[in-house]
Short mmCIF file of C-alpha atoms and ligand atoms in Angstrom, two decimals:
data_model
loop_
_atom_site.label_atom_id
_atom_site.label_comp_id
_atom_site.label_asym_id
_atom_site.label_seq_id
_atom_site.Cartn_x
_atom_site.Cartn_y
_atom_site.Cartn_z
CA MET A 24 8.73 -7.02 26.54
CA SER A 25 12.21 -7.32 25.25
CA THR A 26 14.39 -4.62 23.85
CA LEU A 27 16.35 -5.22 20.77
CA ALA A 28 18.90 -2.50 20.52
CA ALA A 29 20.34 -2.01 16.91
CA SER A 30 23.86 -3.18 16.91
CA GLY A 31 27.04 -1.68 15.79
CA ALA A 32 27.86 1.67 14.34
CA ALA A 33 24.35 2.19 12.94
CA ALA A 34 22.73 1.92 16.44
CA LYS A 35 20.33 4.78 16.95
CA PRO A 36 19.08 6.46 19.95
CA GLY A 37 15.50 5.03 20.94
CA SER A 38 15.89 1.22 20.07
CA ALA A 39 13.33 -1.00 18.63
CA LYS A 40 10.76 -2.72 20.85
CA LYS A 41 9.28 -6.24 20.39
CA THR A 42 6.08 -6.98 22.08
CA SER A 43 3.48 -9.87 21.62
CA PHE A 44 0.58 -8.80 19.42
CA GLY A 45 -1.32 -12.16 19.85
CA LYS A 46 -1.67 -15.52 18.09
CA ALA A 47 -2.34 -16.16 14.45
CA PRO A 48 -5.23 -18.63 13.47
CA GLY A 49 -2.61 -21.35 13.12
CA GLY A 50 -1.36 -20.68 16.64
CA GLU A 51 2.01 -18.84 15.62
CA ASP A 52 2.96 -16.20 17.85
CA VAL A 53 2.66 -12.82 16.34
CA ASP A 54 5.02 -9.97 17.21
CA LEU A 55 4.68 -6.11 17.10
CA TYR A 56 7.85 -4.28 16.46
CA THR A 57 7.88 -0.57 17.18
CA LEU A 58 10.64 1.64 15.52
CA THR A 59 11.52 5.13 16.74
CA ASN A 60 13.43 7.70 15.05
CA LYS A 61 15.39 10.59 16.64
CA ASN A 62 12.42 12.89 16.48
CA GLY A 63 10.20 10.56 18.49
CA ALA A 64 8.30 9.51 15.39
CA GLU A 65 7.25 5.96 15.64
CA VAL A 66 6.02 3.10 13.45
CA ALA A 67 4.67 -0.43 14.66
CA ILE A 68 4.71 -3.20 12.54
CA SER A 69 3.20 -6.62 13.00
CA THR A 70 4.52 -9.97 11.72
CA TYR A 71 1.04 -10.80 10.75
CA GLY A 72 0.49 -9.56 7.30
CA GLY A 73 3.53 -7.21 7.83
CA VAL A 74 0.92 -4.80 8.70
CA VAL A 75 1.84 -1.02 9.63
CA VAL A 76 -0.27 -1.09 12.80
CA SER A 77 0.35 2.57 13.58
CA LEU A 78 2.46 5.41 12.52
CA LYS A 79 2.94 8.55 14.71
CA VAL A 80 4.19 11.41 13.10
CA PRO A 81 4.32 15.31 14.36
CA ASP A 82 1.75 17.93 13.46
CA ARG A 83 2.80 21.46 13.04
CA HIS A 84 3.08 21.89 16.91
CA ARG A 85 5.34 18.89 17.05
CA LYS A 86 2.43 16.79 18.55
CA LEU A 87 2.58 13.30 17.51
CA GLY A 88 -0.61 11.66 16.17
CA ASP A 89 -1.28 8.23 14.76
CA VAL A 90 -2.17 8.64 11.04
CA VAL A 91 -3.13 5.22 9.94
CA LEU A 92 -6.21 3.00 10.48
CA GLY A 93 -5.79 -0.34 12.17
CA PHE A 94 -6.56 -2.68 15.09
CA ASP A 95 -5.42 -3.00 18.61
CA SER A 96 -4.37 -6.65 18.21
CA VAL A 97 -3.94 -9.33 15.78
CA ASP A 98 -7.51 -10.49 16.05
CA GLY A 99 -8.73 -7.39 14.20
CA TYR A 100 -6.59 -8.17 11.18
CA VAL A 101 -7.62 -11.91 11.17
CA GLY A 102 -11.07 -11.00 10.33
CA ASP A 103 -10.29 -8.00 8.31
CA LYS A 104 -11.35 -7.69 4.67
CA SER A 105 -10.16 -4.21 4.10
CA TYR A 106 -6.28 -4.81 4.03
CA PHE A 107 -5.69 -2.30 6.70
CA GLY A 108 -1.98 -1.47 6.55
CA ALA A 109 -1.07 -4.95 5.04
CA ILE A 110 1.71 -6.07 2.69
CA ILE A 111 -0.24 -6.93 -0.32
CA GLY A 112 0.88 -9.82 -2.60
CA ARG A 113 1.46 -11.67 -4.80
CA TYR A 114 -0.58 -9.49 -6.92
CA GLY A 115 -1.75 -6.02 -5.92
CA ASN A 116 -5.24 -5.22 -6.99
CA ARG A 117 -7.28 -7.33 -9.30
CA ILE A 118 -6.80 -10.03 -11.95
CA TRP A 119 -9.64 -10.47 -14.32
CA HIS A 120 -11.63 -13.86 -13.87
CA ALA A 121 -8.70 -14.85 -11.72
CA GLN A 122 -6.69 -16.22 -14.48
CA PHE A 123 -3.60 -15.19 -16.78
CA THR A 124 -1.65 -16.93 -19.27
CA LEU A 125 2.12 -17.17 -19.25
CA ASP A 126 4.57 -18.90 -21.52
CA GLY A 127 1.14 -20.61 -23.19
CA LYS A 128 0.06 -21.92 -19.86
CA THR A 129 -3.23 -20.72 -18.30
CA TYR A 130 -2.99 -20.44 -14.42
CA THR A 131 -6.27 -20.37 -12.46
CA LEU A 132 -6.16 -18.31 -9.28
CA ALA A 133 -8.26 -18.17 -6.16
CA LYS A 134 -11.44 -15.99 -6.62
CA ASN A 135 -12.11 -13.53 -3.79
CA ASN A 136 -13.81 -10.67 -5.45
CA GLY A 137 -16.73 -11.74 -7.49
CA GLU A 138 -15.10 -13.48 -10.48
CA ASN A 139 -11.89 -11.77 -9.97
CA THR A 140 -8.66 -12.26 -7.82
CA LEU A 141 -8.05 -9.21 -5.53
CA HIS A 142 -4.87 -8.42 -3.59
CA GLY A 143 -3.38 -11.94 -3.99
CA GLY A 144 -6.42 -14.19 -3.34
CA ILE A 145 -8.24 -15.70 -0.23
CA LYS A 146 -5.04 -15.96 1.78
CA GLY A 147 -2.86 -13.28 0.48
CA PHE A 148 0.46 -12.04 1.98
CA ASN A 149 -1.83 -10.02 4.38
CA LYS A 150 -2.61 -13.13 6.20
CA ALA A 151 0.80 -14.64 6.43
CA VAL A 152 2.91 -14.70 9.27
CA TRP A 153 6.26 -13.09 8.33
CA THR A 154 9.63 -13.71 9.87
CA ALA A 155 11.13 -10.69 11.25
CA ARG A 156 14.53 -9.36 11.80
CA GLU A 157 15.90 -6.12 12.96
CA ILE A 158 18.57 -4.81 10.67
CA SER A 159 21.00 -1.89 10.64
CA ALA A 160 20.36 0.88 8.54
CA LYS A 161 22.41 4.16 7.94
CA ASP A 162 19.54 6.40 7.87
CA GLY A 163 17.15 5.08 10.65
CA GLN A 164 15.72 2.15 12.12
CA ALA A 165 14.98 -0.73 9.77
CA LEU A 166 12.92 -4.03 10.02
CA GLU A 167 13.25 -6.97 7.62
CA LEU A 168 10.37 -9.30 6.97
CA THR A 169 10.59 -12.43 4.91
CA TYR A 170 8.19 -14.83 3.62
CA LEU A 171 8.27 -17.96 1.32
CA SER A 172 5.03 -18.09 -0.89
CA LYS A 173 5.05 -21.67 -2.23
CA ASP A 174 4.76 -22.76 -5.79
CA GLY A 175 0.95 -22.93 -6.44
CA GLU A 176 0.08 -20.74 -3.50
CA GLU A 177 -3.61 -19.22 -4.58
CA GLY A 178 -2.77 -20.53 -7.91
CA PHE A 179 0.47 -18.55 -8.66
CA PRO A 180 3.44 -20.38 -10.07
CA GLY A 181 7.03 -20.50 -8.45
CA ASN A 182 8.33 -20.64 -5.09
CA LEU A 183 8.63 -16.70 -4.46
CA HIS A 184 10.92 -15.63 -1.83
CA VAL A 185 9.91 -12.26 -0.66
CA ARG A 186 11.68 -9.75 1.42
CA VAL A 187 10.29 -6.50 2.66
CA VAL A 188 12.38 -3.93 4.38
CA TYR A 189 10.63 -1.24 6.46
CA THR A 190 12.88 1.80 7.43
CA LEU A 191 11.69 4.56 9.69
CA THR A 192 14.22 7.31 8.77
CA ASP A 193 15.40 10.31 10.84
CA ALA A 194 13.84 12.50 8.12
CA ASN A 195 10.38 11.22 9.24
CA GLU A 196 9.97 8.86 6.16
CA LEU A 197 8.64 5.34 6.04
CA LYS A 198 10.59 3.69 3.43
CA ILE A 199 9.36 0.36 2.06
CA GLU A 200 11.58 -1.69 -0.10
CA TYR A 201 10.17 -4.96 -1.75
CA PHE A 202 12.42 -7.67 -3.06
CA ALA A 203 11.51 -10.98 -4.64
CA THR A 204 13.09 -13.97 -6.47
CA THR A 205 11.37 -16.94 -8.13
CA ASP A 206 12.29 -20.48 -9.38
CA LYS A 207 9.68 -20.47 -12.13
CA ASN A 208 8.29 -17.69 -14.52
CA THR A 209 5.69 -15.98 -12.43
CA VAL A 210 4.09 -12.47 -11.86
CA VAL A 211 4.51 -10.13 -8.98
CA ASN A 212 3.08 -6.85 -7.83
CA LEU A 213 3.88 -5.94 -4.19
CA THR A 214 2.29 -2.87 -2.23
CA ASN A 215 1.24 -1.85 1.00
CA HIS A 216 -2.28 -1.00 1.96
CA SER A 217 -2.19 1.66 4.60
CA TYR A 218 -5.11 3.67 5.12
CA PHE A 219 -4.19 7.44 5.92
CA ASN A 220 -5.89 10.28 7.79
CA LEU A 221 -3.47 13.05 8.32
CA LEU A 222 -5.90 14.61 11.01
CA GLY A 223 -5.03 11.50 13.17
CA VAL A 224 -7.11 8.56 13.59
CA GLY A 225 -8.58 8.88 17.20
CA LEU A 226 -12.18 9.01 18.28
CA GLY A 227 -14.07 12.04 16.72
CA SER A 228 -11.33 12.81 14.09
CA GLY A 229 -12.72 13.95 10.79
CA ASP A 230 -13.03 12.27 7.33
CA ILE A 231 -10.30 12.95 4.50
CA LEU A 232 -12.52 14.97 2.20
CA GLY A 233 -10.95 18.19 2.95
CA HIS A 234 -7.32 16.75 2.55
CA VAL A 235 -5.75 18.33 -0.41
CA LEU A 236 -4.10 16.05 -3.04
CA MET A 237 -1.76 16.33 -5.89
CA ILE A 238 -0.91 13.45 -8.16
CA GLU A 239 1.68 13.49 -10.94
CA ALA A 240 -0.33 11.88 -13.42
CA ASP A 241 -1.69 12.89 -16.97
CA LYS A 242 -3.49 9.76 -17.40
CA PHE A 243 -5.36 6.99 -15.64
CA THR A 244 -6.69 3.44 -16.19
CA PRO A 245 -10.53 3.47 -16.55
CA VAL A 246 -12.24 0.42 -15.21
CA ASP A 247 -15.23 -1.69 -16.14
CA SER A 248 -18.26 -2.49 -13.59
CA GLY A 249 -15.85 -5.26 -12.04
CA LEU A 250 -13.22 -2.62 -11.30
CA ILE A 251 -10.94 -4.18 -14.07
CA PRO A 252 -8.95 -1.81 -16.24
CA THR A 253 -10.43 -1.53 -19.66
CA GLY A 254 -6.85 -1.26 -21.22
CA GLU A 255 -7.29 2.42 -22.10
CA LEU A 256 -4.82 5.09 -20.62
CA ARG A 257 -7.19 7.99 -20.38
CA GLY A 258 -6.11 11.62 -20.18
CA VAL A 259 -7.21 13.25 -17.02
CA THR A 260 -7.91 16.68 -18.52
CA GLY A 261 -11.44 17.82 -17.82
CA THR A 262 -12.25 14.78 -15.45
CA PRO A 263 -12.40 14.57 -11.71
CA PHE A 264 -9.16 12.56 -11.95
CA ASP A 265 -7.06 15.57 -12.76
CA PHE A 266 -5.15 16.11 -9.53
CA ARG A 267 -2.02 17.81 -11.34
CA ASN A 268 -3.11 21.07 -9.40
CA PRO A 269 -3.81 20.14 -5.86
CA THR A 270 -7.62 19.70 -5.23
CA ALA A 271 -9.60 18.59 -2.03
CA ILE A 272 -10.29 15.08 -2.31
CA GLY A 273 -13.99 15.71 -1.38
CA LYS A 274 -14.43 18.18 -4.32
CA ARG A 275 -15.37 15.81 -7.01
CA VAL A 276 -15.45 12.38 -5.21
CA ASP A 277 -19.13 12.23 -5.60
CA SER A 278 -19.25 13.89 -8.87
CA ASP A 279 -21.71 12.68 -11.82
CA ASP A 280 -18.93 10.99 -13.83
CA GLU A 281 -19.24 7.49 -15.03
CA GLN A 282 -15.86 6.38 -13.54
CA ILE A 283 -16.38 7.95 -10.34
CA LYS A 284 -19.85 6.02 -10.25
CA LEU A 285 -18.10 2.75 -11.05
CA GLY A 286 -15.59 3.04 -8.24
CA LYS A 287 -18.19 4.55 -5.84
CA GLY A 288 -15.70 7.28 -5.50
CA TYR A 289 -11.92 7.17 -6.25
CA ASP A 290 -10.62 3.36 -6.74
CA HIS A 291 -8.47 3.84 -9.76
CA ASN A 292 -5.04 3.54 -10.71
CA PHE A 293 -3.03 6.56 -11.87
CA VAL A 294 -0.22 6.39 -14.45
CA LEU A 295 2.52 8.34 -13.16
CA ARG A 296 4.46 10.79 -14.92
CA ARG A 297 7.93 9.31 -14.33
CA LYS A 298 11.14 10.02 -15.97
CA MET A 299 12.80 6.67 -16.55
CA SER A 300 16.17 8.40 -15.72
CA ASP A 301 15.05 9.00 -12.31
CA ARG A 302 15.34 5.86 -9.95
CA ILE A 303 12.48 7.25 -7.76
CA SER A 304 9.91 10.07 -8.24
CA LEU A 305 7.41 12.11 -6.49
CA ALA A 306 3.98 10.42 -7.15
CA ALA A 307 1.73 12.29 -4.88
CA ARG A 308 1.42 14.76 -2.24
CA VAL A 309 -1.22 15.27 0.45
CA THR A 310 -1.70 18.25 2.58
CA GLU A 311 -4.01 18.72 5.65
CA GLU A 312 -4.47 22.29 6.75
CA ALA A 313 -5.85 21.77 10.36
CA SER A 314 -2.86 19.69 11.50
CA GLY A 315 -0.45 21.09 8.94
CA ARG A 316 0.52 17.54 8.15
CA VAL A 317 1.90 16.85 4.63
CA LEU A 318 2.55 13.45 3.19
CA GLU A 319 4.56 12.98 -0.04
CA VAL A 320 4.81 9.62 -1.80
CA TRP A 321 7.72 8.69 -3.75
CA THR A 322 8.03 5.44 -5.75
CA THR A 323 10.04 3.48 -8.35
CA GLU A 324 6.58 2.03 -9.57
CA PRO A 325 4.77 3.25 -12.68
CA GLY A 326 1.29 3.54 -10.88
CA VAL A 327 -0.60 4.38 -7.85
CA GLN A 328 -4.10 3.37 -6.78
CA LEU A 329 -6.03 5.91 -5.17
CA TYR A 330 -8.80 4.48 -3.01
CA THR A 331 -10.90 6.71 -0.85
CA GLY A 332 -12.26 4.18 1.58
CA ASN A 333 -15.48 3.64 -0.37
CA PHE A 334 -16.35 0.44 1.05
CA LEU A 335 -15.67 1.20 4.55
CA ASP A 336 -19.13 1.12 6.29
CA GLY A 337 -18.49 1.77 10.07
CA SER A 338 -18.63 -2.16 10.79
CA ALA A 339 -14.76 -2.55 11.50
CA GLN A 340 -14.15 -1.21 15.05
CA GLY A 341 -10.51 0.06 14.96
CA LYS A 342 -7.94 1.11 17.50
CA GLY A 343 -9.60 2.13 20.53
CA GLY A 344 -13.16 1.19 19.39
CA VAL A 345 -13.37 3.84 16.70
CA PRO A 346 -15.69 2.73 13.89
CA TYR A 347 -14.15 3.27 10.45
CA ALA A 348 -16.59 4.63 8.33
CA LYS A 349 -16.70 5.49 4.55
CA ARG A 350 -14.09 8.14 3.54
CA MET A 351 -12.42 8.11 6.85
CA ALA A 352 -9.04 7.64 5.18
CA PHE A 353 -7.39 7.27 1.73
CA CYS A 354 -4.78 4.77 0.34
CA LEU A 355 -2.23 5.72 -2.13
CA GLU A 356 -1.04 2.13 -3.11
CA THR A 357 2.09 2.18 -5.41
CA GLN A 358 2.00 -0.56 -7.87
CA HIS A 359 2.19 -1.87 -11.38
CA PHE A 360 -1.20 -1.58 -13.01
CA PRO A 361 -3.98 -3.73 -12.04
CA ASP A 362 -4.58 -7.02 -14.22
CA SER A 363 -1.38 -6.33 -16.09
CA PRO A 364 -0.74 -10.08 -16.81
CA ASN A 365 -4.03 -9.77 -18.93
CA HIS A 366 -2.69 -6.55 -20.78
CA PRO A 367 0.33 -7.16 -22.80
CA LYS A 368 0.66 -3.31 -23.35
CA PHE A 369 0.81 -2.40 -19.67
CA PRO A 370 4.29 -2.47 -18.01
CA SER A 371 5.28 -6.11 -17.34
CA THR A 372 4.84 -7.62 -13.94
CA GLU A 373 6.67 -10.97 -15.04
CA LEU A 374 9.46 -12.15 -12.91
CA LYS A 375 11.77 -14.83 -14.20
CA PRO A 376 14.31 -17.14 -12.39
CA GLY A 377 17.59 -15.26 -11.97
CA GLU A 378 15.97 -11.78 -12.01
CA ARG A 379 15.54 -9.99 -8.78
CA TYR A 380 12.21 -7.91 -8.14
CA HIS A 381 13.09 -4.71 -6.22
CA THR A 382 10.88 -1.69 -5.88
CA THR A 383 11.01 1.21 -3.36
CA THR A 384 8.30 3.36 -1.98
CA ILE A 385 8.75 6.21 0.61
CA TYR A 386 6.08 7.86 2.54
CA LYS A 387 7.57 11.14 3.57
CA PHE A 388 6.04 13.24 6.40
CA SER A 389 6.52 16.81 7.07
CA THR A 390 4.56 19.94 8.14
CA GLU A 391 3.71 23.27 6.84
CA LYS A 392 2.74 26.43 8.61
C1 BGC B 401 -9.01 -1.73 -4.16
C2 BGC B 401 -10.54 -1.54 -3.61
C3 BGC B 401 -10.66 -2.55 -2.52
C4 BGC B 401 -9.56 -2.02 -1.46
C5 BGC B 401 -9.74 -2.64 -0.27
C6 BGC B 401 -8.26 -1.20 -3.02
O1 BGC B 401 -6.89 -1.37 -3.45
O2 BGC B 401 -8.73 -1.21 -5.44
O3 BGC B 401 -11.36 -1.80 -4.76
O4 BGC B 401 -12.08 -2.48 -2.01
O5 BGC B 401 -8.47 -2.08 -1.91
O6 BGC B 401 -9.76 -4.08 -0.40
#
C-alpha cells in the first residue's frame, strides 16, 4: 500500500490511499484510490470502470455508513451487468436499434440490450481501465481519470478523449466533472451509475421503498416496451411520476400505470426544471428517516434517470457477500435524455471537433434530525 499525499498548498489532512484492487481481464493492474475528507467521509474509486466502489458518509449520529452497492474486488465488476457505480459512456442509457444518423451518415453500434444499445455497448466505459492521477483541489481531495475511446469503438465515430474528475469535498459532496473532446463529429452522454441506499448497504439493511424522494421535474419522457423514449414530454401531474412534493419511492412503484408496468417500476428519464441562467441546479433530494441521511443531486444536465433496481434479482453477491435484491437501491443518473441522437427535438448530445464537453454533477450528503 502506498500513500499519495496531495502536494502543495491544497494538501488536506487524511491523504489519498492507493491499493491494489486486482487485475482486469487483459492483465492490467487495477488500483483502488480512497479519498478522505476532513470529516472522515470516504470514497473509494477503482481504475476499472472508474467505479465508485464505496462511499462512506455520516448518519445523524455521525456514524459512517457505506451507501452504495458494489463488490469487494475487481472480479465482481468484470462479470457485472448492472453497472454498479460505474462511469457510463459513450452514451448513457439506450439508443434505438443501435443506430443513429449524423451529418447524413448512419452509424451502427454494438447491440447489448435486445435490438438496442445500452450504456455505451458491449464494452462500455464501465469495462475500461482508466488512467488515474491524484490532483489538487481547493475544496477537498480529487482524483482525475482519463480514457481514450478510439474512433469506431462500439461503433461510435471519433477519437474521444475523456476526463472525469471525482472530488470528495469537505462539505460531504461527491462532485463528478466530465470532460471530453473529439476529432470527428460524434455523440456523448456521460454519467455515473451508483446505486444508493441511505440506510447503508451491509447485511440485513432494508430496501429503498421508504426513502422519500423529491424530483424537480414537471415532465418525464415516457417509453415504449423496449424502454426507448416515444419522443413525448409528458406532464407528471396526476401520475406516479409526480415527485414535486416529497413522496416515498415505494408508494406508487407498483401502481397500475402503463409506464410503471413497462419499466417494472421506475426506469424513466425526468425532464429537469432548470433555469438556463443557473450553471448548476438541484435535480433531486432523497431523505431516509431511520438514518437521518439526506442526499441532494445537483447537476448541469437537463435530465435524470430514476431507476429503482427493478432488474436486481439477488444473483449479484455484493460487498461482504450481501445479495443485491430488487429495490435494494435507487439510481439517479444525471444525463441528456435517452436516445437523443434519434430525437432531434431533445437537447442535443452532439460534440464537434474544437468543442469541449463539460458537465458537472454533485451528490451532496447531509443529515436531518
Ligand atoms: C437503465 C435500466 C438498466 C439499468 C442497469 C438504467 O440506467 O435505465 O433499464 O437496467 O440502468 O443497466
